[in-house]
């Protein structure tokens, strides 16, 4: 089944109210949530679009039916390339974060890790997860991922925290399920998701056993509260607004207050040895997703910079052109890292095809290092007008409309209203509260540069490089470079 | 006379309403202007502060009386060092831009350039300006500087513009003064200044003669309209807010619609040969001012980062400490550039001591190149919480107050309410609309990096470097390095 | 046929002497050329290595026989991936530039461009080139590429130069061939290549028709003179030296002084409209090659840095580990760009599979931007010892051997002679004349960053980004993103 | 007394031979030492130059006689500014490192620290040092500074080393003096200095008491051996060479093998508490020196880049001009840091005026961060010719002279021999072994960037920034910024 956006909204608005904004409980139809829901709409529209069949959709490995690709378990490099492309297409249309990949990355992590836990311990998590996922496919659900715990004191492990709710944990194990409590934070999209996937955020030790827990919970389950922070543009500007101004995002603090999770929704419970693995599977899959979405952000900033250059009539100036070409590098190097991650990925024991972690990490890290610089480029090209231009109403009413509509034109080939739309867009993209969200998410979403550095230092084959240097330095007589010689791409072909 | 802030506000609120915000005409007591006026208050308070005598005040060269240093004509390097320090002190207290230096820089440019015009042409602008300035001193006025014209088509000179109002120009010369029209933009502080100094923004050619005009006009003069864009934090947060949240800024599009300027307020009229000189005098003086204010911004970002590191309990981590030290470099290199500009400045024919332009430009350019990076550092240290934390009200009312007050604590040595204040401050400084203003003004205010590059390429002694290389390469037999050998600092001593 | 390195050397040393070093004519067995020849040896050894069948070899599309991959015309993405991997493997073993890719890139450019010229003009260059290449395959020849002309005055086109030899050009057309003259410069490997491929270096206009010329000429043909600059380590260190010290490179100024080129070796003659195309085909193919070789250089610098860190006993220090991870990014982002260039490449009309130019250019540009930084990292990790350590002989003879062999040990787990080998290697790699060659070639080889910027500005789809921005800004009602939606990877599979 | 360079050389060549190069003992007249001695000549010539009186000379505070400024104890900011300028003048003439500042910095550190030790412990080191220095002044001696110990295992303290000679230490205390042993490394200029100042390299603990030792020893004292590594250009090029090619440098491993130091030359012996202080005094003074010499290096690279741009006829191209302006920033920001260090320095108890450590460190760090980038800029502007141009002899003899002299001209306004000199200079400065020395010394000389980071983290007033942030965040009610308000420059005036 492929839900329409109308069906998605209907289901959403039927959920039990457990969202809080600014101290008040609100329904999921609160207008401040609408900008984020508008983004989700795109993901449902794409799946209905005939031009996007096979891109926005895939064939479920569980039902054999068409499903939204955001619910699909990738089977081969082509699936990963399609996922990457879908994210880029969607993120472009959303003017930035498409918000739905975290759920997909959670599904991947759960599918792979449940299998590995079963192989190690003889449990039956994997089949249980597939049973759950089958229904998810059949109902075309949308899940978000709640990974980041509140964490409390960063110098202490989960079991050492004074406040036990700093990390989500098992409070009670029952015959038919478990009871969990704790706080997750910075959970994007939670306020308008059907389901919340909860997974561990870090490596765990034996004493952290209670914190080794993963499950799926409906967004409005008993005991779940979401304190939600919407980010969106000024309300005034919304009527008749440009597409960019219609979109926004909400992040939530998710409080789990003695929530009962039935057995069939529990996918890890006590397997502390797999805490790091689950956390990294999600993180690495999500960093691969960034190799699709950050190119979209660069595309948008590039396009905005091109428009600003045109509106300033400086599009031919040498240093402007050099700056524009920087966006090509950031977009396409990140995208290329995703391509290499797909081509040199690996088939896991669960059958899921998983992106190469090194390429995912170098790609994601690059984007995190460059995001502020990209906004800096936009600012250099656009000039100061984005923070000093009069409010939109000044161009519509009052004594100064004529003067301002003349004022706004800098390129005689552009009409005043096109000029105005360009500069409003530059303001919204470069100088609004959304702009701060994009910069900060650009650094920290999916792991900040320092996290990718750590992942690289764990996974990169430094020994190979040392062997090479020892050989060239004359310390070792021979060089073993068989790993590189034997490196083979996975065949890419649509199936 | 040294006005108190109360006197300043009283004068301000008595001005004729000619401010427009969002399509409506408003008084200068509109609450949206208050955050900017709060900043100006600091400049009046400092001059009243006994600890700041001789720093925030100076002795007028015209009246012999104490005046606010922001109205003072620097006479020697010590005056420049005091100005630089005063800007740093004030900007720190304002949480950023102190807004009053543009007026001071305009005074400097007018004092120097009027003298040079008189020397070249036998005019009497300089005495006229001093007469004006004497009253300015006596009344302790506050002026802003309107330099940046609307500019229209950037490929055309002022006289070639289709829209003549793209640059301010003389419409009519009368016996008793001139009539001017045109549009200036991005004029900081204009909405709450007593006076507006209008000066040219660029080099001019003979056919641009009408655009070679400089004068002072009261902020509410007949024919002056200001379309003002205030930038400030969310109103809700203001009650009992932290000092940082009380401050803001307003920029205006200044429309001069057939404004009559009496002769005694006209300081340039037709001297197109001095267009570039006046523009550069203001720009270079203002870039020197940045060597005082940008260190303050770095101080604030450094302090915020230190607090964030403490609140995250990661203050001892090596890479955090390395990042913190970056703020020391950006603050102190810019400050040092100002010091060198003072020590190696020059006495102009007007008696004004003017900062060395090379040092002012390398200092300013550095800060423009680093500003986004400095916010990036704050983001890396603070983490994602600044864009995802619940609104302030969630911590004050509703079902989640207890949970959230536990949630907000990450360092067990910090009380919940201190933790909350820290994270609110990080949000305000790093993820609010003000934040965009500071980044973009940090790049473009006082000239963007490309403008400083142009200024450096004009002023830097590349010939000296070529001579040196030709000598070392064996092309020239001897080396003339007498300019460097003879370089002497100006004596610094308080007078 | 696959020549052994012995056969290659035998053929080489039988060539007519036309090499000049330091004012003297020398044979190809001059010891100063040996370090470069040692590098070429690797390319012949690889093709003999059973482990590298299918990697270092390929099946000729012309003879159906196994050939050295450096002579192969890539047919599909897998061929490009193998080429990229082969270059990385070879460059690692050579301690840097493997030198043989220029010839391969020239073959690719000639194969593609001759076909396109024939299609446009009905000429028969393509078959002529294939006939030539068949023999090249049969004899397993090694060709270098002479693209960069002396150029003379960079403000003038070829036909405007005062010195006509500033660009290679046709002096006379005869029935049986052409006579050419002119000077090419910076031609790597020419002094020990069998053949020299000569192609245009830039776009040409009609009046530059004589400069539109491409051909193959034996390295010792009548009228060809090579003034060669070898770069290698100090001779003293060569006996028993480490592998790294055995390798070097030579670049030549190639003077063509009325050289007769028989018709069957002429592959362009007067087709000025294809000057740019031929130049770019070579450049883009070569930039793709860099996506294989620069990762090798990063591997070597990474390994050297790891050894230095170990020898300094600081391998666990946080900032050292962060620095090491930078090499992972530079190596693997460049490699990933090559992978994407292969996956999203295109089949040309000549049947050659050509890498995507955008990915090749962003990959190459990245490496050119980072090369100095990578050496900087090595220096930061290694410390100052690499430029201040005593000469090798001091560790072998005289009064200080015992003291120095104690001195050289900084990590108690490393033997003195291992420590010495490490620091000698660091010196050779980071502080020798070779080091300058690698940095400068790293910036300029295959086109400097500014050339890749120009290529990107020509080829990147900025219009797509503008359309996107116009849609998001509300200027255009719909978004055409069909190019992205329809983007499909080429199947990768070994054939 | 002011020695001439002839007198300096005469004294030098009379010294006992204890220099080793390449396993052989050599005299100080070994031609491989000449390039370094040529640099020292400049320092003697400057003092004789009438134009440089008061710059290259000063009045001894001990004898009242004129002395070479490199032996002078700075008394006020003007002295520091003169020192900075002298270093820039000298370094420019030497084409880089003037080599003599380390001795000056050692004198400063010894003067200040001996006084402070005396104040703490009632010793009489200070007078003893002044007595020594008086003779040093009278004889116009040249001393180098041996600070960096061999260090051995960097994870262990001096007293924990397996090899006790890893750090210089006291072997025996006698009535009339001490006996010392150990190894110092990377000691620039030692092979042609009259005296060697030995001081500790790091903070010490009580058990490291034997390593707390400072003294002066003649360069050829009994038991002193120097294993010297000269860096210079190829010998062939020296005849009639350009000034740049005449200069070079030598660094030495200094072995002290049971050397007796008479009491009157011992300036610290056992005061482990002052190990860090002495080390930092030297380091900070030396970092101030860098604020003079690194601007000279930037001047040279800027000049070389200007010449290369001219020789390439691209001096007007926009991106070239932007790159050139980068040298202005690196040179003048570092110089400005020195100026601020002088203006905000402090009078020590010894009467020596000491530069502000924060400014010295941010200045030095900047230069260390930028040095590779500056060479990168030169390479970008010059192109690849610097590593591929034929050897000098090819332009002088043999079959290709005419062709090459045409080849070398790219700007028709430059004669062939000027073009050749320019490109040879570019090669020598950018692609020779000297070039590696300058890059690596640029990073590590006087402390690598990480050392300046550590120094900044120790000395920078982060508490002030935290107080500021706490005030702005509303945590503290008031702000104590009295330190900044009270900051006063020292008067600058020649005395």
PDB file of C-alpha atoms in Angstrom, chain D residues 5-155:
ATOM      1  CA  UNK D   5      82.681  40.588   9.627  1.00  0.00           C
ATOM      2  CA  UNK D   6      86.344  40.072   8.839  1.00  0.00           C
ATOM      3  CA  UNK D   7      87.174  40.086  12.535  1.00  0.00           C
ATOM      4  CA  UNK D   8      84.315  37.720  13.231  1.00  0.00           C
ATOM      5  CA  UNK D   9      85.584  35.296  10.599  1.00  0.00           C
ATOM      6  CA  UNK D  10      89.129  35.563  11.847  1.00  0.00           C
ATOM      7  CA  UNK D  11      88.052  34.682  15.377  1.00  0.00           C
ATOM      8  CA  UNK D  12      85.891  31.900  14.036  1.00  0.00           C
ATOM      9  CA  UNK D  13      88.548  30.295  11.920  1.00  0.00           C
ATOM     10  CA  UNK D  14      90.928  30.326  14.880  1.00  0.00           C
ATOM     11  CA  UNK D  15      88.629  28.100  16.864  1.00  0.00           C
ATOM     12  CA  UNK D  16      89.595  24.512  17.648  1.00  0.00           C
ATOM     13  CA  UNK D  17      88.085  22.131  15.101  1.00  0.00           C
ATOM     14  CA  UNK D  18      85.223  20.188  16.650  1.00  0.00           C
ATOM     15  CA  UNK D  19      82.706  20.176  13.778  1.00  0.00           C
ATOM     16  CA  UNK D  20      81.723  16.970  12.014  1.00  0.00           C
ATOM     17  CA  UNK D  21      80.004  16.759   8.642  1.00  0.00           C
ATOM     18  CA  UNK D  22      79.268  13.445   6.972  1.00  0.00           C
ATOM     19  CA  UNK D  23      81.467  11.472   9.325  1.00  0.00           C
ATOM     20  CA  UNK D  24      84.550  13.708   9.014  1.00  0.00           C
ATOM     21  CA  UNK D  25      85.920  16.363  11.326  1.00  0.00           C
ATOM     22  CA  UNK D  26      86.163  19.679   9.485  1.00  0.00           C
ATOM     23  CA  UNK D  27      87.349  23.221  10.159  1.00  0.00           C
ATOM     24  CA  UNK D  28      85.007  26.169  10.478  1.00  0.00           C
ATOM     25  CA  UNK D  29      86.322  27.284   7.116  1.00  0.00           C
ATOM     26  CA  UNK D  30      84.741  24.272   5.433  1.00  0.00           C
ATOM     27  CA  UNK D  31      82.990  25.624   2.335  1.00  0.00           C
ATOM     28  CA  UNK D  32      79.740  23.950   3.348  1.00  0.00           C
ATOM     29  CA  UNK D  33      79.592  26.268   6.354  1.00  0.00           C
ATOM     30  CA  UNK D  34      80.228  29.379   4.273  1.00  0.00           C
ATOM     31  CA  UNK D  35      76.578  29.987   3.287  1.00  0.00           C
ATOM     32  CA  UNK D  36      75.630  30.256   6.948  1.00  0.00           C
ATOM     33  CA  UNK D  37      78.585  32.451   7.778  1.00  0.00           C
ATOM     34  CA  UNK D  38      77.568  34.711   4.903  1.00  0.00           C
ATOM     35  CA  UNK D  39      74.308  35.292   6.774  1.00  0.00           C
ATOM     36  CA  UNK D  40      76.107  36.237   9.964  1.00  0.00           C
ATOM     37  CA  UNK D  41      78.172  38.712   7.973  1.00  0.00           C
ATOM     38  CA  UNK D  42      75.018  40.691   7.401  1.00  0.00           C
ATOM     39  CA  UNK D  43      74.531  41.167  11.116  1.00  0.00           C
ATOM     40  CA  UNK D  44      78.023  42.619  11.451  1.00  0.00           C
ATOM     41  CA  UNK D  45      77.676  44.762   8.332  1.00  0.00           C
ATOM     42  CA  UNK D  46      74.425  46.258   9.548  1.00  0.00           C
ATOM     43  CA  UNK D  47      76.083  47.422  12.742  1.00  0.00           C
ATOM     44  CA  UNK D  48      78.748  49.203  10.698  1.00  0.00           C
ATOM     45  CA  UNK D  49      76.215  50.824   8.385  1.00  0.00           C
ATOM     46  CA  UNK D  50      75.749  54.515   9.230  1.00  0.00           C
ATOM     47  CA  UNK D  51      72.131  54.315   8.104  1.00  0.00           C
ATOM     48  CA  UNK D  52      71.465  51.683  10.739  1.00  0.00           C
ATOM     49  CA  UNK D  53      72.925  53.349  13.818  1.00  0.00           C
ATOM     50  CA  UNK D  54      70.427  53.004  16.630  1.00  0.00           C
ATOM     51  CA  UNK D  55      68.726  50.250  14.717  1.00  0.00           C
ATOM     52  CA  UNK D  56      71.469  47.639  14.353  1.00  0.00           C
ATOM     53  CA  UNK D  57      73.266  49.078  17.337  1.00  0.00           C
ATOM     54  CA  UNK D  58      72.278  50.069  20.852  1.00  0.00           C
ATOM     55  CA  UNK D  59      73.941  51.444  23.904  1.00  0.00           C
ATOM     56  CA  UNK D  60      75.014  48.745  26.330  1.00  0.00           C
ATOM     57  CA  UNK D  61      73.377  49.073  29.725  1.00  0.00           C
ATOM     58  CA  UNK D  62      76.540  47.523  31.127  1.00  0.00           C
ATOM     59  CA  UNK D  63      79.338  49.361  29.402  1.00  0.00           C
ATOM     60  CA  UNK D  64      77.628  52.460  28.140  1.00  0.00           C
ATOM     61  CA  UNK D  65      79.267  51.756  24.793  1.00  0.00           C
ATOM     62  CA  UNK D  66      77.654  51.059  21.425  1.00  0.00           C
ATOM     63  CA  UNK D  67      76.985  47.392  20.906  1.00  0.00           C
ATOM     64  CA  UNK D  68      75.386  45.257  18.304  1.00  0.00           C
ATOM     65  CA  UNK D  69      71.677  45.226  19.071  1.00  0.00           C
ATOM     66  CA  UNK D  70      71.678  41.434  18.987  1.00  0.00           C
ATOM     67  CA  UNK D  71      73.584  41.586  22.267  1.00  0.00           C
ATOM     68  CA  UNK D  72      71.354  44.218  23.855  1.00  0.00           C
ATOM     69  CA  UNK D  73      68.912  43.844  26.753  1.00  0.00           C
ATOM     70  CA  UNK D  74      65.726  45.673  25.663  1.00  0.00           C
ATOM     71  CA  UNK D  75      64.767  48.377  28.123  1.00  0.00           C
ATOM     72  CA  UNK D  76      61.491  49.672  26.720  1.00  0.00           C
ATOM     73  CA  UNK D  77      58.948  49.182  23.963  1.00  0.00           C
ATOM     74  CA  UNK D  78      61.064  51.165  21.549  1.00  0.00           C
ATOM     75  CA  UNK D  79      63.898  48.700  21.990  1.00  0.00           C
ATOM     76  CA  UNK D  80      61.531  45.877  21.159  1.00  0.00           C
ATOM     77  CA  UNK D  81      60.222  47.654  18.094  1.00  0.00           C
ATOM     78  CA  UNK D  82      63.793  48.283  16.961  1.00  0.00           C
ATOM     79  CA  UNK D  83      64.674  44.662  17.517  1.00  0.00           C
ATOM     80  CA  UNK D  84      61.668  43.575  15.508  1.00  0.00           C
ATOM     81  CA  UNK D  85      62.543  45.931  12.690  1.00  0.00           C
ATOM     82  CA  UNK D  86      66.205  44.921  12.726  1.00  0.00           C
ATOM     83  CA  UNK D  87      65.242  41.270  12.393  1.00  0.00           C
ATOM     84  CA  UNK D  88      62.972  42.064   9.461  1.00  0.00           C
ATOM     85  CA  UNK D  89      65.670  44.136   7.758  1.00  0.00           C
ATOM     86  CA  UNK D  90      68.333  41.502   8.333  1.00  0.00           C
ATOM     87  CA  UNK D  91      66.166  38.546   7.371  1.00  0.00           C
ATOM     88  CA  UNK D  92      65.187  40.231   4.136  1.00  0.00           C
ATOM     89  CA  UNK D  93      68.820  40.750   3.219  1.00  0.00           C
ATOM     90  CA  UNK D  94      69.629  37.154   4.129  1.00  0.00           C
ATOM     91  CA  UNK D  95      66.792  35.813   2.025  1.00  0.00           C
ATOM     92  CA  UNK D  96      65.316  34.293   5.169  1.00  0.00           C
ATOM     93  CA  UNK D  97      66.511  33.315   8.624  1.00  0.00           C
ATOM     94  CA  UNK D  98      69.028  35.809  10.038  1.00  0.00           C
ATOM     95  CA  UNK D  99      70.018  33.169  12.637  1.00  0.00           C
ATOM     96  CA  UNK D 100      71.270  35.558  15.269  1.00  0.00           C
ATOM     97  CA  UNK D 101      68.117  36.157  17.275  1.00  0.00           C
ATOM     98  CA  UNK D 102      68.279  32.923  19.271  1.00  0.00           C
ATOM     99  CA  UNK D 103      71.375  34.211  21.038  1.00  0.00           C
ATOM    100  CA  UNK D 104      69.619  37.468  21.803  1.00  0.00           C
ATOM    101  CA  UNK D 105      66.574  35.664  23.100  1.00  0.00           C
ATOM    102  CA  UNK D 106      68.779  33.504  25.301  1.00  0.00           C
ATOM    103  CA  UNK D 107      70.412  36.603  26.792  1.00  0.00           C
ATOM    104  CA  UNK D 108      66.985  38.040  27.559  1.00  0.00           C
ATOM    105  CA  UNK D 109      65.788  34.833  29.182  1.00  0.00           C
ATOM    106  CA  UNK D 110      68.958  34.519  31.271  1.00  0.00           C
ATOM    107  CA  UNK D 111      68.876  38.153  32.406  1.00  0.00           C
ATOM    108  CA  UNK D 112      65.247  37.945  33.511  1.00  0.00           C
ATOM    109  CA  UNK D 113      65.321  34.491  35.040  1.00  0.00           C
ATOM    110  CA  UNK D 114      68.588  34.884  36.964  1.00  0.00           C
ATOM    111  CA  UNK D 115      67.068  37.914  38.671  1.00  0.00           C
ATOM    112  CA  UNK D 116      63.911  36.034  39.567  1.00  0.00           C
ATOM    113  CA  UNK D 117      65.857  33.073  40.913  1.00  0.00           C
ATOM    114  CA  UNK D 118      67.925  35.412  43.029  1.00  0.00           C
ATOM    115  CA  UNK D 119      64.799  37.071  44.369  1.00  0.00           C
ATOM    116  CA  UNK D 120      63.344  33.709  45.282  1.00  0.00           C
ATOM    117  CA  UNK D 121      66.424  32.021  46.615  1.00  0.00           C
ATOM    118  CA  UNK D 122      68.986  34.677  47.504  1.00  0.00           C
ATOM    119  CA  UNK D 123      71.448  33.407  44.909  1.00  0.00           C
ATOM    120  CA  UNK D 124      73.717  35.709  42.914  1.00  0.00           C
ATOM    121  CA  UNK D 125      73.166  34.428  39.428  1.00  0.00           C
ATOM    122  CA  UNK D 126      72.042  37.762  38.058  1.00  0.00           C
ATOM    123  CA  UNK D 127      75.226  39.672  38.797  1.00  0.00           C
ATOM    124  CA  UNK D 128      77.244  36.716  37.586  1.00  0.00           C
ATOM    125  CA  UNK D 129      75.354  36.803  34.316  1.00  0.00           C
ATOM    126  CA  UNK D 130      75.778  40.545  33.978  1.00  0.00           C
ATOM    127  CA  UNK D 131      79.505  40.162  34.537  1.00  0.00           C
ATOM    128  CA  UNK D 132      79.585  37.575  31.801  1.00  0.00           C
ATOM    129  CA  UNK D 133      77.457  39.732  29.510  1.00  0.00           C
ATOM    130  CA  UNK D 134      79.710  42.730  30.032  1.00  0.00           C
ATOM    131  CA  UNK D 135      82.581  40.847  28.447  1.00  0.00           C
ATOM    132  CA  UNK D 136      80.229  39.599  25.732  1.00  0.00           C
ATOM    133  CA  UNK D 137      79.425  43.210  24.981  1.00  0.00           C
ATOM    134  CA  UNK D 138      83.019  44.314  25.087  1.00  0.00           C
ATOM    135  CA  UNK D 139      84.117  41.589  22.694  1.00  0.00           C
ATOM    136  CA  UNK D 140      81.004  41.842  20.498  1.00  0.00           C
ATOM    137  CA  UNK D 141      80.482  38.081  20.661  1.00  0.00           C
ATOM    138  CA  UNK D 142      77.904  36.034  18.854  1.00  0.00           C
ATOM    139  CA  UNK D 143      76.132  33.296  20.785  1.00  0.00           C
ATOM    140  CA  UNK D 144      73.672  30.690  19.672  1.00  0.00           C
ATOM    141  CA  UNK D 145      71.107  29.081  21.930  1.00  0.00           C
ATOM    142  CA  UNK D 146      71.030  25.357  22.598  1.00  0.00           C
ATOM    143  CA  UNK D 147      67.642  24.718  24.099  1.00  0.00           C
ATOM    144  CA  UNK D 148      66.102  21.653  22.450  1.00  0.00           C
ATOM    145  CA  UNK D 149      67.352  18.472  24.081  1.00  0.00           C
ATOM    146  CA  UNK D 150      67.519  15.165  22.220  1.00  0.00           C
ATOM    147  CA  UNK D 151      64.654  14.193  24.567  1.00  0.00           C
ATOM    148  CA  UNK D 152      64.649  10.439  23.863  1.00  0.00           C
ATOM    149  CA  UNK D 153      61.343   8.936  24.912  1.00  0.00           C
ATOM    150  CA  UNK D 154      58.765  11.675  24.852  1.00  0.00           C
ATOM    151  CA  UNK D 155      56.565   9.847  27.348  1.00  0.00           C
TER     152      UNK D 155
END
